[in-house]
Amino acid sequence: MEIGCGGYNRFMFQITRSAPVYDVVIIGSGAGGGTVTKVLADLGISVALLEAGPMLHPEKDFKMLMWPYQVPHRGSGDGGASYFGRGRTFGFFSAHAGGWQLEGEPYTVAEGSKFNWFRSRIVGGRTNHYGRISLRYADYDLKPYSRDGIGTDWPISYEDIAPYYDKAESFIGVTGSKEGIRSAPDGVFQKCPPPRVHEVLIKKAADKLGIPCIPNRLAVITQETNGRPACHYCGQCGRGCIPASNYSSSQVQVFPAMQTGKVTLITDAMARELITNDEGKVTAVSYIDKKTRTEKQIKCRTVVVAASCCESTRLLLNSKGKGHENGLANSSGTVGQYLTDNTGFSLGARIPALEGMPRFNEDGMGGAHLYMPWWLWDKKTDFPRGYHVELGGGYGMPGIGSFAGVCAQHEGYGDSLKKAIYEDFGTHVGFSGRGEMIPNKDTYCEIDPNVVDKYGIPVLKFHFKWTDAEYKQVEHMEKTFTDLIETMGGTVVKRNRPVEDKISVGGDIIHEVGAIRMGNDPKSAPLNKYCQANDVKNLFVADAAPFVTNPDKNPTLTIVALAWRTAEYLAEEMRKGNV
């Protein structure tokens, strides 16, 4: 919505102010918000949790054990939507409640940039459907400048966060094996499931090439944990897990926290602005009640912003007032800067050794049972930092589009096509690299002065640029994956594409971090080492926005660990009367 075409008018809403004053208002119920909610509630602190989406009802909302034949068009959507490129993101059965584009909630992208932003609007956010890969950052990940002279060191060390990794892994449950690899720190692990057939072959190839291929670290439990039953290996983690055998903040943290009686959950609450007093402290959160289209305010002593990296940034930049005309907690002028996503590149091929295999159920946990941590961390390459490798393949449940490639290559219909599909099923492997992006001055987000959403809230405008560091990394991924495939006896179809077309689009990996960084110097970082705003002592940020860098590890486990650390610090500061 263009502002000049019926944009935001504060007086279009009737503002309702709440009477109670909550100890803490938490904005966002994902990995960070869910963790802070659980920790504080267990410590007896009164919490109000605001979520922009509706309540989650796992037994109704999740399609965990639903068969394609049980739904119209076998899950391709109304009128066979996916056949025409209009299907639901990640498929009909996915547990997400959002998408790359949300009706009435636009974002803009600067000319010359490409960026995609996935948002999930429901209790639990993206943790209801994410891949559950749970990797600790290495000691050197937190001190990159000290190691190679590029970027910025974190204000904390591995020793600072390690106890909170322990707490997070013990509580949510993470599988893994102790390997003693510096790039993949060991943790508190549950037993791993065995590798599948294609993963055994991949590991043999990796061993020949000197690449470690080890049990994956997944937030899926293989033993009873805090009343949650062990995974029953249906292999459908992305659909949501009704018994909560995999981690989601909704089922593992928010719902148990609500049972303490210390949590007030307010759903369909779109945070618009943080309200401050003359002393510059946050006194209330202004939000839009999406059900009634009214603006409301909820009073607080402290606020924790955990709406996701970019949404939290948007909220601070939209919270303007006397003394903070450029946004709240932004005296450094860096809110929105240093945004990054992980790099992504994938390559796959058919493997002759997998042809003619007997078909059997090998569902296991959702996702790969093995992965490859970065193995050249102590070697010199032509690019800084590194990447890890995720594996694909096997006899997963077929769905709409699973055999599009065979159908495109095979001439004919009927029995011959069915035979070709049957013979092709389970014969392919795939490799996906996820690597570190170096923050750069051309990648950031800001408020678009000309566009608002349907609630009248100014939207974000993204600027994004990969550099030679990321391009060279992707070229290395392609060579590595080609070597693996050829070692397995497969053949890679060579495609002459520029590297700009090989690398993922910014935001596609959904690992955006870093726009409200922590640091030791308030002149260059909005937050201190406890994710507390330097300008506003009763404001904390507890998602991926405080991250200083974006290592080659999925960020969720670190979000949980840092949020836990922030919550305990906040509770102690409240006890001392400092906030």
XYZ file of N, CA and C in Angstrom, residues 295-487:
579
model
N -6.263 -0.565 17.516
C -4.935 -0.438 18.092
C -5.043 -0.520 19.612
N -4.178 -1.329 20.217
C -4.182 -1.492 21.666
C -2.778 -1.274 22.213
N -2.715 -0.974 23.488
C -1.442 -0.838 24.159
C -1.417 -1.737 25.385
N -0.301 -2.409 25.578
C -0.120 -3.247 26.751
C 1.082 -2.723 27.524
N 0.909 -2.493 28.805
C 1.949 -1.875 29.622
C 2.943 -2.920 30.129
N 4.181 -2.458 30.298
C 5.225 -3.392 30.720
C 6.311 -2.673 31.508
N 7.025 -3.445 32.312
C 8.223 -2.945 32.976
C 9.455 -3.187 32.097
N 9.391 -4.267 31.328
C 10.492 -4.646 30.446
C 9.888 -5.266 29.190
N 10.592 -5.105 28.077
C 10.120 -5.718 26.830
C 11.245 -6.531 26.208
N 10.893 -7.698 25.692
C 11.824 -8.547 24.951
C 11.289 -8.682 23.535
N 12.055 -8.203 22.576
C 11.656 -8.260 21.171
C 12.262 -9.521 20.554
N 11.393 -10.408 20.070
C 11.841 -11.681 19.500
C 10.927 -12.056 18.338
N 10.670 -11.082 17.484
C 9.695 -11.245 16.404
C 10.288 -11.875 15.155
N 11.546 -12.212 15.177
C 12.410 -12.690 14.094
C 13.315 -11.547 13.696
N 14.457 -11.873 13.165
C 15.500 -10.888 12.885
C 14.964 -9.630 12.204
N 14.300 -9.800 11.084
C 13.885 -8.631 10.301
C 12.645 -7.951 10.879
N 11.713 -8.714 11.438
C 10.540 -8.094 12.056
C 10.937 -7.286 13.285
N 11.880 -7.782 14.064
C 12.348 -7.029 15.227
C 13.017 -5.733 14.785
N 13.775 -5.812 13.716
C 14.421 -4.610 13.160
C 13.376 -3.606 12.714
N 12.380 -4.085 12.029
C 11.294 -3.216 11.567
C 10.616 -2.515 12.742
N 10.373 -3.258 13.819
C 9.698 -2.689 14.979
C 10.536 -1.577 15.609
N 11.833 -1.787 15.770
C 12.678 -0.751 16.363
C 12.759 0.479 15.459
N 12.891 0.259 14.165
C 12.986 1.398 13.247
C 11.685 2.184 13.176
N 10.559 1.524 13.410
C 9.254 2.208 13.398
C 8.915 2.856 14.742
N 9.737 2.594 15.757
C 9.480 3.158 17.092
C 10.263 4.470 17.230
N 9.684 5.517 16.684
C 10.360 6.812 16.650
C 9.728 7.774 17.658
N 10.556 8.632 18.229
C 10.061 9.612 19.184
C 11.159 10.575 19.570
N 10.875 11.397 20.525
C 11.847 12.388 20.978
C 13.090 11.688 21.518
N 14.214 12.050 20.970
C 15.466 11.436 21.381
C 15.827 10.192 20.611
N 14.890 9.668 19.852
C 15.187 8.500 19.007
C 14.415 8.627 17.690
N 14.700 9.709 17.004
C 14.005 10.020 15.746
C 14.333 9.021 14.633
N 15.457 8.315 14.750
C 15.843 7.326 13.730
C 15.500 5.898 14.152
N 14.659 5.795 15.164
C 14.287 4.477 15.646
C 14.845 4.230 17.030
N 14.192 3.360 17.764
C 14.570 3.086 19.147
C 15.845 2.240 19.205
N 16.694 2.535 20.189
C 17.956 1.816 20.405
C 18.893 1.948 19.212
N 18.816 3.083 18.526
C 19.561 3.235 17.276
C 20.488 4.451 17.288
N 21.015 4.813 18.431
C 21.959 5.934 18.454
C 23.217 5.613 17.652
N 23.520 4.325 17.503
C 24.684 3.917 16.700
C 24.417 4.052 15.209
N 23.132 4.141 14.840
C 22.781 4.211 13.418
C 22.966 2.903 12.683
N 23.100 1.806 13.428
C 23.379 0.524 12.776
C 22.214 -0.455 12.789
N 21.072 -0.084 13.357
C 19.916 -0.988 13.306
C 19.506 -1.168 11.845
N 19.449 -2.394 11.405
C 19.172 -2.711 10.006
C 20.416 -3.066 9.223
N 21.592 -2.644 9.719
C 22.846 -2.936 9.031
C 23.320 -4.356 9.345
N 24.297 -4.813 8.573
C 24.974 -6.106 8.797
C 24.034 -7.301 8.676
N 22.970 -7.160 7.912
C 22.063 -8.270 7.649
C 22.763 -9.318 6.788
N 22.572 -10.587 7.114
C 23.135 -11.665 6.298
C 22.160 -12.840 6.220
N 22.397 -13.702 5.244
C 21.739 -15.004 5.144
C 22.833 -16.013 4.858
N 22.601 -17.289 5.090
C 23.572 -18.299 4.673
C 23.540 -18.465 3.167
N 24.680 -18.815 2.603
C 24.738 -19.146 1.190
C 24.095 -20.510 0.963
N 23.643 -20.732 -0.261
C 23.046 -22.012 -0.592
C 23.351 -22.429 -2.020
N 23.664 -23.704 -2.197
C 23.859 -24.289 -3.520
C 23.564 -25.770 -3.415
N 22.896 -26.317 -4.421
C 22.535 -27.742 -4.407
C 22.903 -28.414 -5.718
N 23.224 -29.702 -5.618
C 23.544 -30.493 -6.808
C 23.193 -31.942 -6.517
N 22.618 -32.620 -7.509
C 22.243 -34.011 -7.332
C 22.448 -34.812 -8.595
N 22.328 -36.124 -8.472
C 22.486 -36.996 -9.638
C 21.953 -38.380 -9.314
N 21.746 -39.145 -10.367
C 21.330 -40.538 -10.215
C 22.567 -41.398 -9.985
N 22.445 -42.354 -9.060
C 23.576 -43.208 -8.699
C 23.269 -44.645 -9.127
N 24.035 -45.196 -10.055
C 23.752 -46.549 -10.554
C 23.690 -47.617 -9.459
N 24.491 -47.470 -8.406
C 24.513 -48.479 -7.342
C 23.187 -48.569 -6.607
N 22.343 -47.536 -6.729
C 21.043 -47.535 -6.057
C 19.926 -48.088 -6.944
N 20.264 -48.433 -8.173
C 19.253 -48.973 -9.080
C 18.953 -50.430 -8.732
N 17.672 -50.819 -8.837
C 17.274 -52.201 -8.611
C 17.249 -52.620 -7.155
N 17.314 -51.664 -6.257
C 17.277 -51.986 -4.819
C 15.864 -52.364 -4.406
N 15.733 -53.252 -3.407
C 14.384 -53.541 -2.887
C 13.814 -52.304 -2.213
N 12.509 -52.096 -2.367
C 11.857 -50.934 -1.768
C 11.413 -51.276 -0.347
N 11.658 -50.355 0.575
C 11.239 -50.587 1.952
C 11.072 -49.248 2.649
N 10.413 -49.265 3.789
C 10.168 -48.048 4.551
C 11.436 -47.687 5.320
N 12.037 -46.575 4.972
C 13.237 -46.110 5.669
C 13.018 -44.680 6.166
N 11.777 -44.353 6.531
C 11.443 -42.966 6.845
C 12.376 -42.361 7.896
N 12.520 -43.008 9.053
C 13.389 -42.470 10.083
C 12.963 -41.096 10.551
N 13.915 -40.312 11.034
C 13.623 -38.942 11.419
C 13.470 -38.093 10.152
N 12.718 -37.013 10.259
C 12.633 -36.098 9.132
C 13.991 -35.477 8.879
N 14.426 -35.447 7.634
C 15.752 -34.928 7.331
C 16.787 -36.029 7.275
N 18.006 -35.642 6.924
C 19.089 -36.609 6.774
C 19.584 -37.099 8.133
N 20.039 -38.350 8.165
C 20.607 -38.910 9.385
C 22.106 -38.626 9.492
N 22.727 -38.209 8.402
C 24.147 -37.845 8.389
C 24.298 -36.448 7.796
N 25.423 -35.821 8.073
C 25.769 -34.557 7.420
C 27.288 -34.408 7.423
N 27.789 -33.413 6.709
C 29.231 -33.174 6.626
C 29.556 -31.803 7.191
N 30.230 -31.755 8.341
C 30.673 -30.461 8.859
C 31.841 -29.944 8.029
N 32.125 -28.657 8.161
C 33.232 -28.051 7.408
C 34.546 -28.711 7.817
N 35.295 -29.167 6.824
C 36.482 -29.974 7.070
C 37.791 -29.231 6.757
N 37.716 -28.040 6.203
C 38.933 -27.310 5.845
C 39.133 -26.081 6.723
N 38.622 -26.136 7.944
C 38.694 -24.971 8.824
C 40.126 -24.586 9.165
N 41.044 -25.556 9.086
C 42.443 -25.268 9.406
C 43.323 -25.250 8.166
N 42.685 -25.170 6.977
C 43.422 -25.129 5.708
C 43.171 -23.796 5.000
N 44.043 -23.443 4.086
C 43.914 -22.207 3.323
C 43.097 -22.462 2.066
N 42.058 -21.685 1.868
C 41.256 -21.745 0.640
C 41.232 -20.355 0.008
N 40.610 -20.246 -1.164
C 40.573 -18.933 -1.828
C 39.357 -18.117 -1.410
N 38.685 -18.532 -0.331
C 37.565 -17.766 0.212
C 37.603 -17.891 1.732
N 37.094 -16.903 2.465
C 37.084 -16.998 3.917
C 35.951 -17.895 4.422
N 36.167 -18.460 5.607
C 35.155 -19.241 6.317
C 34.833 -20.545 5.585
N 33.587 -21.044 5.693
C 33.315 -22.345 5.118
C 31.839 -22.665 5.033
N 31.525 -23.955 4.860
C 30.138 -24.399 4.708
C 29.999 -25.817 5.237
N 28.772 -26.220 5.538
C 28.509 -27.619 5.841
C 27.644 -28.190 4.724
N 27.517 -29.512 4.683
C 26.808 -30.173 3.586
C 25.645 -30.993 4.150
N 24.463 -30.746 3.622
C 23.268 -31.505 3.968
C 22.968 -32.507 2.855
N 22.452 -33.655 3.221
C 22.277 -34.768 2.283
C 20.812 -35.010 1.968
N 20.557 -35.487 0.757
C 19.203 -35.845 0.348
C 19.206 -37.154 -0.418
N 18.035 -37.799 -0.456
C 17.905 -39.055 -1.192
C 16.983 -40.006 -0.457
N 16.909 -41.229 -0.937
C 16.138 -42.263 -0.260
C 14.729 -42.426 -0.772
N 13.969 -43.253 -0.027
C 12.613 -43.616 -0.421
C 11.578 -42.811 0.369
N 11.652 -41.510 0.294
C 10.672 -40.681 0.969
C 9.292 -40.824 0.354
N 8.270 -40.447 1.120
C 6.907 -40.565 0.603
C 6.736 -39.730 -0.664
N 6.333 -40.342 -1.768
C 6.115 -39.566 -2.997
C 4.971 -38.570 -2.829
N 5.077 -37.485 -3.515
C 4.029 -36.477 -3.488
C 3.900 -35.817 -4.848
N 3.021 -34.825 -4.906
C 2.824 -34.107 -6.166
C 4.149 -33.521 -6.635
N 4.532 -33.828 -7.850
C 5.759 -33.288 -8.427
C 6.992 -34.127 -8.200
N 6.880 -35.197 -7.422
C 8.065 -36.004 -7.119
C 8.718 -36.580 -8.372
N 7.915 -36.877 -9.385
C 8.457 -37.543 -10.571
C 8.351 -36.668 -11.812
N 8.345 -35.371 -11.607
C 8.243 -34.453 -12.749
C 9.419 -34.626 -13.701
N 10.609 -34.875 -13.120
C 11.783 -35.039 -13.971
C 11.693 -36.253 -14.865
N 11.239 -37.384 -14.314
C 11.089 -38.603 -15.114
C 10.045 -38.399 -16.199
N 8.947 -37.761 -15.803
C 7.871 -37.546 -16.783
C 8.328 -36.648 -17.926
N 9.199 -35.701 -17.623
C 9.689 -34.793 -18.661
C 10.647 -35.498 -19.622
N 11.351 -36.506 -19.122
C 12.355 -37.182 -19.942
C 11.816 -38.415 -20.660
N 10.738 -38.987 -20.120
C 10.229 -40.234 -20.678
C 9.170 -39.962 -21.742
N 9.267 -40.693 -22.813
C 8.281 -40.552 -23.888
C 7.219 -41.634 -23.738
N 5.980 -41.223 -23.610
C 4.910 -42.195 -23.505
C 4.154 -42.094 -22.200
N 3.088 -42.932 -22.109
C 2.214 -42.938 -20.940
C 2.010 -44.378 -20.496
N 1.150 -44.549 -19.508
C 0.738 -45.892 -19.097
C 1.837 -46.702 -18.465
N 1.868 -48.004 -18.811
C 2.769 -48.940 -18.152
C 4.235 -48.550 -18.303
N 4.612 -48.053 -19.456
C 6.023 -47.715 -19.664
C 6.448 -46.553 -18.775
N 5.558 -45.579 -18.593
C 5.869 -44.445 -17.715
C 5.918 -44.896 -16.260
N 4.958 -45.739 -15.864
C 4.966 -46.255 -14.493
C 6.252 -47.033 -14.209
N 6.690 -47.822 -15.185
C 7.917 -48.604 -15.027
C 9.122 -47.686 -14.865
N 9.168 -46.619 -15.662
C 10.285 -45.673 -15.574
C 10.302 -44.973 -14.219
N 9.116 -44.610 -13.722
C 9.024 -43.956 -12.410
C 9.475 -44.904 -11.314
N 9.015 -46.151 -11.385
C 9.365 -47.138 -10.364
C 10.878 -47.370 -10.333
N 11.459 -47.499 -11.519
C 12.900 -47.755 -11.595
C 13.720 -46.556 -11.126
N 13.188 -45.358 -11.279
C 13.913 -44.141 -10.902
C 13.806 -43.848 -9.410
N 12.727 -44.321 -8.792
C 12.442 -43.991 -7.393
C 13.590 -44.419 -6.481
N 14.114 -43.468 -5.692
C 15.140 -43.770 -4.709
C 16.543 -43.913 -5.248
N 16.757 -43.581 -6.511
C 18.087 -43.769 -7.103
C 18.923 -42.492 -7.124
N 18.374 -41.409 -6.636
C 19.079 -40.128 -6.686
C 19.600 -39.729 -5.307
N 20.693 -39.004 -5.303
C 21.183 -38.359 -4.086
C 21.344 -36.870 -4.381
N 21.311 -36.091 -3.316
C 21.473 -34.655 -3.478
C 22.339 -34.085 -2.366
N 23.045 -33.021 -2.685
C 23.891 -32.342 -1.701
C 23.533 -30.862 -1.697
N 23.399 -30.305 -0.500
C 23.107 -28.877 -0.362
C 24.117 -28.253 0.586
N 24.767 -27.207 0.124
C 25.733 -26.500 0.946
C 25.090 -25.314 1.640
N 25.474 -25.101 2.881
C 25.016 -23.940 3.650
C 26.255 -23.285 4.243
N 26.554 -22.078 3.756
C 27.817 -21.459 4.121
C 27.694 -20.085 4.733
N 28.823 -19.597 5.202
C 28.869 -18.301 5.879
C 28.953 -17.157 4.884
N 28.138 -16.153 5.116
C 28.187 -14.911 4.354
C 28.900 -13.860 5.199
N 29.798 -13.131 4.594
C 30.489 -12.055 5.288
C 29.614 -10.795 5.230
N 29.310 -10.151 6.354
C 28.518 -8.918 6.308
C 29.177 -7.877 5.406
N 28.345 -7.154 4.646
C 28.890 -6.119 3.779
C 27.988 -4.890 3.803
N 28.527 -3.758 3.415
C 27.815 -2.475 3.520
C 26.632 -2.376 2.569
N 26.568 -3.247 1.570
C 25.492 -3.181 0.585
C 24.310 -4.078 0.929
N 24.378 -4.757 2.065
C 23.295 -5.651 2.474
C 22.726 -5.180 3.802
N 21.490 -4.693 3.754
C 20.840 -4.148 4.944
C 19.355 -3.997 4.674
N 18.596 -3.645 5.715
C 17.185 -3.343 5.530
C 16.877 -2.009 6.206
N 15.874 -1.339 5.697
C 15.462 -0.037 6.199
C 13.957 0.093 6.023
N 13.384 1.132 6.583
C 11.955 1.381 6.389
C 11.735 2.028 5.030
N 10.806 1.485 4.276
C 10.418 2.092 3.001
C 9.492 3.267 3.316
N 9.892 4.485 2.962
C 9.076 5.657 3.317
C 7.783 5.775 2.526
N 7.605 4.926 1.526
C 6.459 5.086 0.627
C 5.419 3.974 0.712
N 5.675 2.948 1.513
C 4.777 1.789 1.510
C 4.437 1.382 2.944
N 3.159 1.084 3.186
C 2.702 0.547 4.469
C 1.921 -0.734 4.213
N 1.757 -1.539 5.266
C 0.954 -2.745 5.130
C -0.515 -2.428 5.394
N -1.356 -3.440 5.411
C -2.795 -3.213 5.544
C -3.175 -2.704 6.923
N -2.236 -2.777 7.877
C -2.494 -2.227 9.205
C -1.952 -0.807 9.344
N -1.403 -0.294 8.243
C -0.862 1.055 8.257
C 0.552 1.138 8.791
N 1.224 0.017 8.959
C 2.574 0.001 9.505
C 3.587 0.060 8.362
N 4.527 1.017 8.396
C 5.553 1.083 7.340
C 6.328 -0.238 7.228
N 6.645 -0.615 5.991
C 7.246 -1.921 5.728
C 8.750 -1.801 5.528
N 9.415 -2.947 5.482
C 10.850 -2.994 5.260
C 11.184 -2.967 3.776
N 12.321 -2.355 3.495
C 12.908 -2.380 2.154
C 14.276 -3.035 2.266
N 14.523 -4.065 1.444
C 15.751 -4.843 1.541
C 16.740 -4.472 0.444
N 17.994 -4.416 0.840
C 19.125 -4.272 -0.074
C 20.004 -5.499 0.146
N 20.405 -6.171 -0.920
C 21.160 -7.413 -0.738
C 22.187 -7.587 -1.845
N 23.374 -8.049 -1.437
C 24.447 -8.265 -2.412
C 25.382 -9.356 -1.922
N 25.598 -10.367 -2.760
C 26.663 -11.330 -2.509
C 27.990 -10.729 -2.971
N 29.094 -11.216 -2.425
C 30.421 -10.741 -2.830
C 31.251 -11.915 -3.344
N 32.485 -11.627 -3.762
C 33.358 -12.682 -4.275
C 33.589 -13.783 -3.241
N 33.558 -13.421 -1.954
C 33.754 -14.435 -0.909
C 32.703 -15.528 -1.015
N 31.457 -15.137 -1.213
C 30.366 -16.115 -1.313
C 30.383 -16.824 -2.664
N 30.702 -16.100 -3.735
C 30.738 -16.728 -5.057
C 31.808 -17.819 -5.117
N 32.987 -17.540 -4.568
C 34.058 -18.535 -4.583
C 33.680 -19.740 -3.714
N 32.988 -19.483 -2.654
C 32.520 -20.565 -1.786
C 31.585 -21.499 -2.547
N 30.666 -20.934 -3.310
C 29.714 -21.749 -4.076
C 30.426 -22.545 -5.162
N 31.434 -21.965 -5.788
C 32.204 -22.714 -6.778
C 32.884 -23.914 -6.115
N 33.340 -23.726 -4.879
C 33.960 -24.824 -4.137
C 32.920 -25.897 -3.813
N 31.718 -25.472 -3.446
C 30.638 -26.424 -3.204
C 30.392 -27.278 -4.446
N 30.285 -26.642 -5.588
C 29.986 -27.379 -6.818
C 31.053 -28.419 -7.115
N 32.329 -28.049 -6.948
C 33.409 -29.012 -7.192
C 33.342 -30.162 -6.195
N 33.092 -29.840 -4.924
C 33.012 -30.884 -3.892
C 31.872 -31.849 -4.180
N 30.712 -31.331 -4.511
C 29.549 -32.189 -4.763
C 29.767 -33.033 -6.019
N 30.407 -32.457 -7.008
C 30.720 -33.216 -8.225
C 31.666 -34.368 -7.900
N 32.691 -34.091 -7.088
C 33.636 -35.145 -6.692
C 32.924 -36.258 -5.933
N 32.017 -35.896 -5.042
C 31.281 -36.904 -4.274
C 30.433 -37.775 -5.195
N 29.711 -37.122 -6.095
C 28.825 -37.863 -7.005
C 29.634 -38.793 -7.904
N 30.723 -38.308 -8.439
C 31.532 -39.133 -9.339
C 32.218 -40.265 -8.582
N 32.579 -40.024 -7.328
C 33.168 -41.093 -6.509
C 32.136 -42.186 -6.247
